[in-house]
DNA sequence: TCTGGGGTCCTAGGACCC
DNA sequence: TCTGGGGTCCTAGGACCC
């Protein structure tokens, strides 16, 4: 295989950095973005807040307790989506092979682009400069022979880092690197590996594949390769992405409730939002999934496969309400979710071919990012 | 007043069919 | 009349990601 050059671009503390750019009074003070000001979690904390232990996923209450002076900003997701779209349009100036990994992360395959630019690291440098100049934001970039290592690289030096991992250095870098630093190895796998005496990637790469497959099944082979820094997966540009497999919305209620009328209304609204997205993106589905979380945080899903394809709000509601009513709910409800899976395309987006031809068109990029992230703009307040 | 919201992939048991 | 075995679909739940 041709030796590839992959970049992973990861925005630094994306949401709160956007807020700081727009409100300089936040600069230099511990600040964080959260979902809502009451029952929510931190979605992004700035580097001044991190010494207090403030991290994404922490409840806002816990964050306030740890850092009484913390400034909390309610997230404005439509703003982040618009910023994200402009960032992706910058990236597409350097290669058509840009993968949207999340709202603030991208993979670029620049193997072919180096003919047009001086060196690979020059491309990375140009990208950092343009993002800073045009958006006032910093990012961290990892450059490596594959996505796994590029992603590792962008994590190694944050914020505003540029880490280049050459093929020859891979073994040395991985030798003493804790396994949990790799994308895809979460808390449970880390614990399991550690209990087998495997703590570093170097150790992981030396474990025979059969030992790993015996213990972990199909992912055993993948783990073995990860330990050796091998990753053959391709960068998938946005216009070659597969269709989504499910569309869902969920909401944590302002307060736990058992009131059937309120719960019914929430299910109706969630069903309507799901159906609007399905129709906008051209899907029907034949499986409805209800998610319920009780006040004690016990969470479960119940699904129902239908004999027909549906995409309108009333039908989605009808089926998920039927599931809802078939259950005896022993505790007040904290969260409800409605989803549809088993999706089928009703129509093909007319601009798909156009998209292929105009990969550098800003509007197309914005459309695509909006399709993926636009619904983040909806908040609880807007539902009522 | 602890704990958001949107996804993907994998597993595993049971039903059902040949 | 002591019971195989392969395949698919359905359902629920878990791990992981940002």
XYZ file of C-alpha atoms in Angstrom, chain A residues 148-319:
172
model
C -5.348 5.852 14.708
C -1.933 7.461 15.061
C -3.007 10.851 13.708
C -5.739 10.954 16.340
C -3.252 9.957 19.001
C -0.918 12.704 17.802
C -3.512 15.452 18.085
C -4.179 14.378 21.682
C -0.552 14.263 22.731
C 0.029 17.994 22.710
C -2.913 20.217 23.512
C -3.737 23.009 23.057
C -2.340 24.438 19.823
C -0.101 21.452 19.184
C 1.341 19.876 16.067
C 2.637 16.353 16.531
C 4.178 14.465 13.667
C 4.515 10.721 14.047
C 6.867 9.193 11.503
C 6.609 5.537 10.635
C 10.009 4.856 12.176
C 8.994 6.376 15.524
C 5.782 4.416 15.985
C 7.257 1.563 17.959
C 9.052 3.822 20.387
C 6.039 6.072 20.941
C 3.725 3.134 21.599
C 6.099 1.175 23.800
C 5.238 2.875 27.096
C 1.963 4.508 26.069
C -0.980 3.470 28.308
C -3.577 1.539 26.289
C -6.376 3.921 27.263
C -4.745 6.690 25.244
C -5.861 4.964 22.055
C -9.178 5.863 20.493
C -11.516 2.920 20.986
C -10.101 1.671 24.263
C -12.446 2.954 26.932
C -12.690 2.367 30.683
C -14.027 -1.203 30.476
C -11.471 -2.444 27.988
C -8.710 -0.716 29.927
C -9.766 -2.470 33.093
C -9.969 -5.832 31.357
C -6.579 -5.412 29.696
C -4.966 -4.209 32.907
C -6.307 -7.246 34.732
C -4.436 -9.361 32.188
C -1.243 -7.481 32.990
C -1.466 -5.396 29.816
C -0.949 -1.726 30.541
C 0.929 -0.288 27.579
C 0.410 -0.412 23.830
C 3.813 -2.037 23.566
C 2.620 -4.901 25.750
C -0.700 -5.105 23.880
C 1.037 -5.471 20.529
C 3.055 -8.404 21.806
C 0.077 -10.420 23.045
C -0.777 -13.203 20.557
C -3.948 -12.522 18.580
C -5.521 -15.789 19.748
C -5.182 -14.769 23.404
C -7.030 -11.548 22.658
C -9.751 -13.119 20.503
C -10.380 -15.742 23.178
C -10.976 -13.031 25.709
C -12.588 -10.296 23.581
C -14.052 -12.010 20.518
C -13.946 -10.227 17.190
C -12.290 -7.102 18.527
C -9.278 -9.133 19.632
C -7.600 -8.827 16.243
C -8.279 -5.113 16.179
C -6.779 -4.688 19.656
C -3.642 -6.508 18.593
C -3.258 -4.204 15.593
C -3.940 -1.129 17.690
C -1.140 -2.143 20.020
C 1.169 -2.143 17.032
C -0.156 1.130 15.641
C -1.753 -0.498 12.600
C -4.929 0.994 11.133
C -5.971 0.460 7.526
C -9.260 2.341 7.680
C -9.773 4.952 4.980
C -10.640 8.610 5.303
C -14.284 8.823 4.171
C -15.205 12.216 2.674
C -18.640 13.531 3.575
C -20.145 12.874 0.170
C -19.284 9.199 0.390
C -20.647 8.643 3.860
C -23.190 5.910 4.344
C -26.753 6.738 5.224
C -27.504 6.961 8.941
C -28.910 3.854 10.612
C -31.169 5.586 13.096
C -32.615 8.979 13.907
C -33.583 9.837 17.459
C -34.233 12.606 19.934
C -34.343 12.513 23.687
C -34.803 15.017 26.455
C -34.156 15.204 30.157
C -37.217 16.781 31.739
C -36.874 19.872 33.857
C -38.085 17.790 36.768
C -38.941 14.128 37.203
C -42.605 13.440 36.665
C -45.222 10.707 36.521
C -47.901 12.980 35.075
C -49.316 11.056 32.068
C -50.441 14.213 30.293
C -47.015 15.819 30.456
C -45.249 12.638 29.421
C -47.636 12.121 26.530
C -46.973 15.654 25.340
C -43.210 15.155 25.471
C -43.474 11.933 23.446
C -45.610 13.763 20.904
C -43.037 16.526 20.541
C -40.115 14.139 20.300
C -41.970 12.075 17.684
C -42.640 15.214 15.685
C -38.978 16.269 15.772
C -37.853 12.810 14.662
C -40.375 12.777 11.838
C -39.383 16.258 10.661
C -35.782 15.176 10.382
C -36.698 11.935 8.642
C -38.706 13.764 6.020
C -36.111 16.485 5.584
C -33.401 13.897 4.987
C -35.650 11.594 2.947
C -36.060 8.531 5.164
C -38.770 6.175 6.270
C -38.240 3.608 8.985
C -39.837 0.414 10.245
C -38.667 0.174 13.824
C -39.611 2.473 16.696
C -37.477 2.710 19.825
C -38.591 4.222 23.117
C -36.023 5.177 25.750
C -37.027 5.745 29.364
C -34.884 6.898 32.264
C -36.321 6.881 35.758
C -35.497 9.194 38.634
C -32.973 6.629 39.920
C -31.191 6.871 36.546
C -32.141 3.324 35.565
C -32.392 3.515 31.784
C -33.735 1.067 29.246
C -35.047 0.886 25.701
C -37.971 -0.975 24.250
C -38.431 -1.351 20.551
C -41.050 -2.553 18.134
C -40.629 -3.651 14.559
C -43.447 -2.632 12.256
C -44.892 -4.249 9.176
C -44.866 -0.927 7.308
C -42.548 2.024 6.676
C -43.430 5.211 8.455
C -42.124 8.752 8.723
C -44.905 10.915 10.046
C -45.100 12.221 13.566
C -48.510 10.805 14.412
C -47.566 7.295 13.431
C -44.244 7.432 15.266
C -46.046 8.773 18.305
C -48.779 6.153 18.068
C -46.259 3.304 18.191
